[in-house]
XYZ file of N, CA and C in Angstrom:
351
model
N 1.563 14.073 -19.764
C 3.236 14.417 -19.304
C 4.203 13.383 -19.421
N 5.350 13.851 -19.766
C 6.337 12.483 -20.104
C 7.638 13.385 -18.811
N 8.029 12.179 -17.929
C 8.873 12.435 -17.110
C 10.372 11.499 -17.110
N 11.236 11.642 -16.899
C 12.514 11.015 -16.865
C 12.968 11.102 -15.485
N 13.299 9.978 -14.889
C 13.733 10.097 -13.675
C 14.925 9.330 -13.432
N 15.920 9.856 -13.077
C 17.231 9.031 -12.916
C 17.982 9.341 -11.629
N 18.057 8.294 -10.783
C 18.824 8.445 -9.476
C 19.852 7.705 -9.514
N 21.048 7.745 -9.928
C 22.083 7.033 -9.939
C 22.923 7.385 -8.703
N 23.988 6.699 -8.318
C 25.016 6.723 -7.443
C 25.706 7.980 -7.391
N 25.870 8.637 -8.144
C 26.695 10.029 -8.129
C 25.989 11.172 -9.244
N 24.705 10.849 -9.788
C 24.092 11.647 -10.367
C 22.811 11.552 -10.442
N 21.717 12.586 -9.957
C 20.431 12.485 -10.054
C 19.931 13.736 -10.979
N 19.019 13.541 -11.789
C 18.417 14.453 -12.468
C 16.808 14.260 -12.945
N 16.052 14.760 -13.215
C 14.740 14.716 -13.998
C 14.418 15.429 -14.739
N 13.801 15.094 -15.802
C 13.390 15.850 -16.794
C 11.922 15.806 -17.019
N 11.203 16.719 -17.188
C 9.856 16.819 -17.370
C 9.288 18.235 -18.019
N 8.125 18.115 -18.150
C 7.596 19.198 -18.997
C 7.128 20.210 -18.005
N 6.565 20.018 -17.069
C 5.707 20.956 -16.280
C 6.560 22.129 -15.342
N 7.798 21.770 -15.205
C 8.426 22.814 -14.163
C 9.786 22.990 -14.606
N 10.426 24.049 -14.771
C 12.034 23.950 -15.068
C 12.816 24.908 -14.019
N 14.009 24.785 -14.061
C 14.849 25.481 -13.269
C 15.878 26.184 -13.975
N 15.956 25.724 -15.200
C 16.954 26.330 -16.413
C 16.469 25.944 -17.650
N 17.465 26.493 -18.441
C 17.088 26.492 -20.042
C 17.128 25.040 -20.449
N 17.681 23.879 -19.940
C 17.683 22.824 -20.226
C 16.380 21.927 -19.947
N 15.533 22.510 -18.877
C 14.276 21.843 -18.112
C 15.039 20.642 -17.234
N 15.747 21.106 -16.602
C 16.498 20.204 -15.884
C 16.106 20.119 -14.380
N 15.580 19.430 -13.496
C 15.077 19.542 -12.181
C 16.156 18.774 -11.335
N 16.522 19.356 -10.224
C 17.468 18.437 -9.315
C 16.674 17.978 -8.071
N 16.936 16.548 -7.793
C 16.095 15.910 -6.790
C 17.068 16.937 -5.313
N 15.975 17.233 -4.431
C 16.597 17.758 -3.232
C 17.212 16.444 -2.328
N 16.680 15.414 -2.288
C 16.951 14.499 -1.452
C 16.490 12.947 -2.079
N 16.986 12.034 -1.577
C 16.733 10.708 -1.880
C 15.245 10.219 -1.479
N 14.920 9.324 -2.414
C 13.102 8.732 -1.817
C 13.639 7.361 -1.256
N 14.641 6.701 -1.468
C 14.811 5.173 -0.826
C 13.765 4.367 -1.566
N 13.336 3.522 -0.988
C 12.170 2.553 -1.494
C 10.919 3.067 -1.732
N 10.300 3.097 -2.748
C 8.999 3.572 -2.910
C 7.670 2.573 -2.862
N 6.995 2.983 -2.153
C 5.726 2.364 -1.578
C 4.500 2.950 -1.799
N 3.211 2.188 -1.954
C 2.175 3.040 -1.789
C 1.296 1.874 -1.441
N 0.491 2.521 -0.632
C -1.004 1.824 0.114
C -1.662 1.482 -1.042
N -2.501 0.380 -0.705
C -3.837 0.049 -1.675
C -4.791 1.183 -1.942
N -5.120 1.905 -0.971
C -6.127 3.122 -1.231
C -5.514 4.150 -2.155
N -4.236 4.775 -1.867
C -3.393 5.395 -2.649
C -3.183 5.100 -4.019
N -3.087 3.628 -4.244
C -2.614 3.088 -5.757
C -3.971 3.370 -6.330
N -5.108 2.829 -5.909
C -6.405 2.644 -6.288
C -6.858 4.321 -6.640
N -6.410 5.221 -5.919
C -7.037 6.484 -6.079
C -6.296 6.943 -7.336
N -5.038 6.736 -7.493
C -4.180 7.015 -8.499
C -4.743 6.366 -9.909
N -4.968 5.134 -10.075
C -5.669 4.227 -10.917
C -6.994 4.878 -11.400
N -7.691 5.374 -10.675
C -9.210 5.790 -10.625
C -9.114 7.153 -11.564
N -8.033 8.351 -10.913
C -7.525 9.514 -11.590
C -6.976 9.475 -12.701
N -6.541 8.096 -13.125
C -5.472 8.040 -14.283
C -4.409 9.088 -14.220
N -3.701 8.842 -13.133
C -2.782 9.810 -12.920
C -1.262 8.798 -12.611
N -0.280 9.141 -13.065
C 1.101 8.186 -12.775
C 1.670 8.800 -11.303
N 1.783 7.718 -10.585
C 2.695 8.334 -9.216
C 3.923 8.989 -9.515
N 4.477 8.757 -10.450
C 5.898 9.445 -10.608
C 5.547 10.984 -10.893
N 4.382 11.316 -11.302
C 4.176 12.710 -11.584
C 4.306 13.308 -9.915
N 3.335 12.515 -8.749
C 3.715 13.252 -7.640
C 5.242 12.772 -6.722
N 5.907 12.182 -7.488
C 6.869 11.795 -6.836
C 8.075 13.008 -7.211
N 7.964 13.145 -8.562
C 8.886 14.533 -8.913
C 8.611 15.724 -8.454
N 7.179 15.793 -8.193
C 6.896 17.084 -7.518
C 7.553 17.067 -5.902
N 7.608 16.031 -5.292
C 7.809 15.821 -3.934
C 9.471 16.000 -3.873
N 10.023 15.353 -4.571
C 11.353 15.188 -4.687
C 12.237 16.366 -4.957
N 11.509 17.462 -5.880
C 12.060 18.651 -6.366
C 11.535 19.674 -5.531
N 10.698 19.579 -4.546
C 10.218 20.571 -3.603
C 9.144 21.310 -3.835
N 8.323 20.890 -4.661
C 6.889 20.926 -5.058
C 5.938 20.418 -3.991
N 5.826 21.164 -2.830
C 5.294 20.344 -1.452
C 3.603 20.145 -1.799
N 3.005 20.716 -2.865
C 1.726 20.528 -2.968
C 0.549 21.806 -2.200
N -0.203 20.948 -1.561
C -1.450 21.649 -1.076
C -1.302 22.053 0.350
N -0.108 22.657 0.635
C 0.347 23.357 2.030
C 0.346 24.621 2.109
N 0.204 25.285 3.280
C 0.288 26.579 3.703
C 1.846 27.063 3.423
N 2.010 28.325 3.616
C 3.484 28.714 3.709
C 4.505 28.068 4.868
N 3.724 28.035 6.094
C 4.235 27.567 7.181
C 4.671 26.221 7.203
N 3.779 25.258 6.399
C 4.136 23.939 6.424
C 5.155 23.797 5.371
N 5.094 24.468 4.087
C 6.483 24.643 3.109
C 7.851 24.807 3.567
N 7.694 25.843 4.787
C 8.885 26.282 5.354
C 9.292 25.142 6.394
N 8.431 24.260 6.991
C 9.071 22.970 7.735
C 9.681 22.121 6.800
N 9.062 21.734 5.880
C 9.643 20.827 4.804
C 11.027 21.419 4.292
N 11.241 22.597 4.092
C 12.356 23.139 3.609
C 13.390 22.847 4.731
N 13.092 22.934 5.908
C 14.225 22.712 7.210
C 14.026 21.133 7.201
N 13.195 20.389 7.005
C 13.229 19.103 7.298
C 14.368 18.363 6.166
N 14.384 19.028 5.094
C 15.400 18.687 3.692
C 16.654 18.794 4.552
N 16.979 19.986 5.000
C 18.213 20.501 5.643
C 18.757 19.707 6.550
N 17.862 19.338 7.446
C 18.142 18.824 8.882
C 18.188 17.234 8.813
N 17.423 16.955 7.841
C 17.307 15.225 7.744
C 16.222 14.646 8.606
N 14.804 15.490 8.382
C 13.605 14.994 9.005
C 12.646 14.565 8.082
N 11.869 13.987 8.550
C 10.556 13.352 7.788
C 10.235 14.490 6.818
N 9.824 13.883 5.697
C 9.121 15.178 4.629
C 7.826 14.621 4.270
N 6.813 15.527 4.146
C 5.490 15.405 3.752
C 4.797 16.163 2.809
N 4.180 15.788 1.812
C 3.836 16.620 0.814
C 2.173 16.130 0.596
N 1.302 16.986 0.121
C 0.066 16.633 -0.129
C -0.513 17.122 -1.385
N -1.195 16.281 -2.085
C -1.452 16.657 -3.503
C -2.952 16.239 -3.802
N -3.549 16.721 -4.396
C -4.972 16.733 -5.103
C -5.056 16.175 -6.297
N -5.344 14.870 -6.277
C -5.671 14.396 -7.675
C -6.707 14.927 -8.607
N -6.908 14.352 -9.891
C -7.998 15.154 -10.487
C -8.907 14.583 -10.286
N -9.445 13.642 -9.500
C -10.598 13.384 -9.052
C -10.953 13.875 -7.390
N -10.033 14.828 -7.142
C -10.129 15.555 -5.913
C -9.610 14.866 -4.572
N -9.331 13.671 -4.965
C -8.886 12.572 -3.705
C -7.393 13.326 -3.359
N -7.300 13.443 -2.281
C -5.786 13.914 -1.538
C -5.100 12.768 -1.331
N -3.732 13.018 -1.970
C -2.844 11.557 -1.610
C -1.535 12.483 -0.894
N -1.034 11.902 0.105
C 0.057 12.186 0.765
C 1.420 11.394 0.283
N 2.540 11.904 0.182
C 3.797 11.459 -0.188
C 4.630 11.735 0.868
N 5.245 10.820 1.838
C 5.861 10.966 2.798
C 7.310 10.012 2.712
N 8.455 10.964 3.127
C 9.539 10.344 2.760
C 10.096 10.538 4.082
N 10.726 9.435 5.090
C 11.361 8.955 6.148
C 12.487 9.812 6.473
N 12.774 10.091 7.840
C 13.994 10.871 8.036
C 15.192 10.324 7.495
N 15.370 9.199 7.336
C 16.684 8.606 6.921
C 16.560 8.282 5.666
N 15.556 8.749 4.712
C 15.480 8.593 3.366
C 15.330 7.187 3.002
N 14.954 6.188 3.793
C 15.044 4.787 3.187
C 13.739 4.449 2.754
N 12.896 4.922 2.893
C 11.270 4.864 2.165
C 10.713 5.978 1.799
N 9.808 6.086 0.585
C 8.876 7.068 0.352
C 7.686 6.137 0.200
N 6.425 6.842 0.959
C 5.135 6.285 0.900
C 4.057 7.146 0.135
N 3.371 6.676 -0.633
C 2.282 7.048 -1.186
C 1.026 6.651 -0.475
N 0.182 7.581 0.352
C -0.968 6.924 0.832
C -1.996 7.924 1.146
N -3.235 7.669 1.390
C -4.398 8.488 1.669
C -4.413 9.035 3.088
N -4.698 10.126 3.164
C -4.705 10.860 4.756
C -5.236 9.828 5.916
N -6.310 8.945 5.617
C -7.346 8.329 6.550
C -6.511 7.044 6.761
N -5.504 6.715 5.760
C -4.698 5.491 6.237
C -3.417 5.509 6.929
N -3.027 6.762 7.293
C -1.760 7.421 8.168
C -1.841 6.643 9.527
């Protein structure tokens, strides 16, 4: 999959092949990611699964919260509106689960394994 992520000062958009909101295949980020960091465990799991972390970040920032029930998804939607911490959970191709957490002040987004929390 090919993704293009641009988060400039006044313009934010993502182009991808996996999900569309309109004819032009353009996705709009719902919030800023801040500095992006990953724990050693999450980065190793992504390498082993041969998956690019950008795939998870694109899903996270556009409101695809991953492996959550409806109640947790609603909580994330509220968190976007109210400025709370946002958590997504994704299963990699290897079956390993990776969390993506954006802090309430949008200063940092972390990719980590649940056991590293």
